[in-house]
Amino acid sequence: MLNRVVLIGRLTKDPELRYSPNGVAVCNFTLAIDRRFKNAQGEKETDFIPCIAFKQLAEHCANYLAKGKLASVDGRMQVRTYNDKEGQKRWVTEVIAEDVHFLSPKDSGSGSTGKASSFGHEVNIADDDIPF
């Protein structure tokens, strides 16, 4: 059996770093990933994938990622359940990051303006290009 996920997308907001009661660093962030094809109305759709990193990787993500930055996540899919405040059972699907690559240059800002590097060539990115 195989459970492997590889994603490349932009962060929808700054990552959130917290620590578990045992002192383990936990970083939550969401990647926005455009679908390859347009829908019936001719519009591009975007998927928003929640990701979680732990320990030292979580601290690195919190320090080096920010809203709009391009990142690659290699990890596994996890589905879990919990009961909300009303006692309803809720399902959550998320990616547990095992490896994260920071694809935006170190000196770039949030990635929402200016130029960002993507796979060896420059791409102009305007605020209208980012779906969040």
C-alpha positions as CSV (number, residue, x, y, z in Angstrom):
1,M,0.0,0.0,0.0
2,L,1.1,3.5,-0.7
3,N,0.1,6.9,0.8
4,R,2.2,9.6,-0.8
5,V,1.3,13.2,-1.6
6,V,3.4,15.7,-3.5
7,L,2.0,19.3,-3.8
8,I,3.3,22.6,-5.1
9,G,1.3,25.7,-4.3
10,R,1.2,29.1,-2.6
11,L,0.4,29.7,1.0
12,T,-3.0,31.3,1.6
13,K,-1.9,33.0,4.8
14,D,1.1,33.0,7.1
15,P,1.7,29.6,8.8
16,E,0.6,29.2,12.4
17,L,3.1,27.7,14.8
18,R,2.1,26.3,18.2
19,Y,3.5,23.8,20.6
20,S,1.8,20.6,21.9
21,P,1.5,20.1,25.7
22,N,4.6,17.8,25.3
23,G,6.6,20.7,23.7
24,V,6.4,19.4,20.1
25,A,6.3,22.1,17.5
26,V,3.2,22.0,15.2
27,C,2.9,24.3,12.1
28,N,-0.4,24.5,10.2
29,F,-0.6,26.1,6.7
30,T,-2.8,25.9,3.7
31,L,-1.6,25.6,0.1
32,A,-3.7,27.0,-2.8
33,I,-3.3,24.9,-5.9
34,D,-5.0,25.7,-9.3
35,R,-6.6,22.9,-11.1
36,R,-5.3,22.1,-14.6
37,F,-8.6,22.5,-16.4
38,K,-11.3,25.1,-16.4
39,N,-14.9,24.3,-15.2
40,A,-18.0,24.3,-17.3
41,Q,-18.2,28.1,-17.0
42,G,-14.6,28.5,-18.3
43,E,-13.2,29.5,-15.0
44,K,-10.1,28.1,-13.2
45,E,-10.8,26.4,-9.9
46,T,-8.5,26.2,-6.9
47,D,-8.1,23.6,-4.3
48,F,-7.1,24.6,-0.7
49,I,-5.1,21.8,0.9
50,P,-4.5,22.0,4.7
51,C,-0.9,20.8,5.6
52,I,0.7,20.1,9.0
53,A,4.4,19.9,9.8
54,F,5.9,18.7,13.1
55,K,9.1,19.2,15.1
56,Q,12.0,21.0,13.5
57,L,10.3,21.0,10.1
58,A,7.4,23.0,11.7
59,E,9.8,25.6,13.0
60,H,11.5,26.0,9.7
61,C,8.1,26.4,7.9
62,A,7.1,29.0,10.4
63,N,10.3,30.9,10.0
64,Y,10.7,30.7,6.2
65,L,7.2,30.5,4.7
66,A,4.7,33.4,4.5
67,K,1.4,34.2,2.7
68,G,1.9,34.0,-1.1
69,K,5.2,32.1,-1.0
70,L,5.6,29.1,-3.3
71,A,6.3,25.8,-1.5
72,S,6.5,22.1,-2.3
73,V,5.2,19.6,0.2
74,D,6.0,15.9,0.2
75,G,4.1,13.9,2.7
76,R,1.1,11.6,3.4
77,M,-2.7,12.1,3.4
78,Q,-4.4,11.7,6.8
79,V,-8.1,11.5,7.5
80,R,-9.2,12.0,11.1
81,T,-12.5,12.6,13.0
82,Y,-13.5,14.7,15.9
83,N,-16.7,15.8,17.6
84,D,-17.5,19.5,17.4
85,K,-19.1,21.7,20.1
86,E,-22.6,20.5,19.2
87,G,-21.5,16.9,19.4
88,Q,-21.5,16.4,15.6
89,K,-18.9,14.1,14.1
90,R,-16.6,16.0,11.7
91,W,-14.1,14.6,9.2
92,V,-10.8,16.3,8.4
93,T,-8.5,15.5,5.5
94,E,-5.0,17.0,5.7
95,V,-1.5,16.4,4.5
96,I,1.2,15.5,7.0
97,A,4.3,17.1,5.6
98,E,7.5,15.0,5.7
99,D,9.5,17.3,3.5
100,V,8.9,20.9,2.5
101,H,10.9,22.9,-0.1
102,F,10.8,26.7,0.0
103,L,10.5,27.6,-3.7
104,S,10.3,31.4,-3.4
105,P,13.6,33.3,-3.2
106,K,14.8,34.2,0.3
107,D,14.7,38.0,-0.4
108,S,11.2,38.0,-2.0
109,G,8.4,39.5,0.0
110,S,5.0,37.8,0.4
111,G,5.1,36.7,-3.3
112,S,2.0,38.7,-4.0
113,T,3.9,41.5,-5.9
114,G,7.1,41.7,-7.8
115,K,8.9,38.7,-9.2
116,A,9.2,35.2,-7.8
117,S,11.3,32.3,-9.1
118,S,9.6,29.2,-10.1
119,F,11.7,26.3,-11.4
120,G,14.5,28.4,-12.8
121,H,12.8,31.2,-14.6
122,E,11.3,34.5,-13.5
123,V,7.5,34.9,-13.4
124,N,5.7,38.2,-12.9
125,I,3.1,37.9,-10.2
126,A,0.4,40.5,-9.7
127,D,-2.1,40.6,-6.8
128,D,-4.9,39.6,-9.3
129,D,-3.0,36.3,-10.1
130,I,-3.3,35.0,-6.5
131,P,-6.7,33.4,-5.8
132,F,-6.9,34.5,-2.1
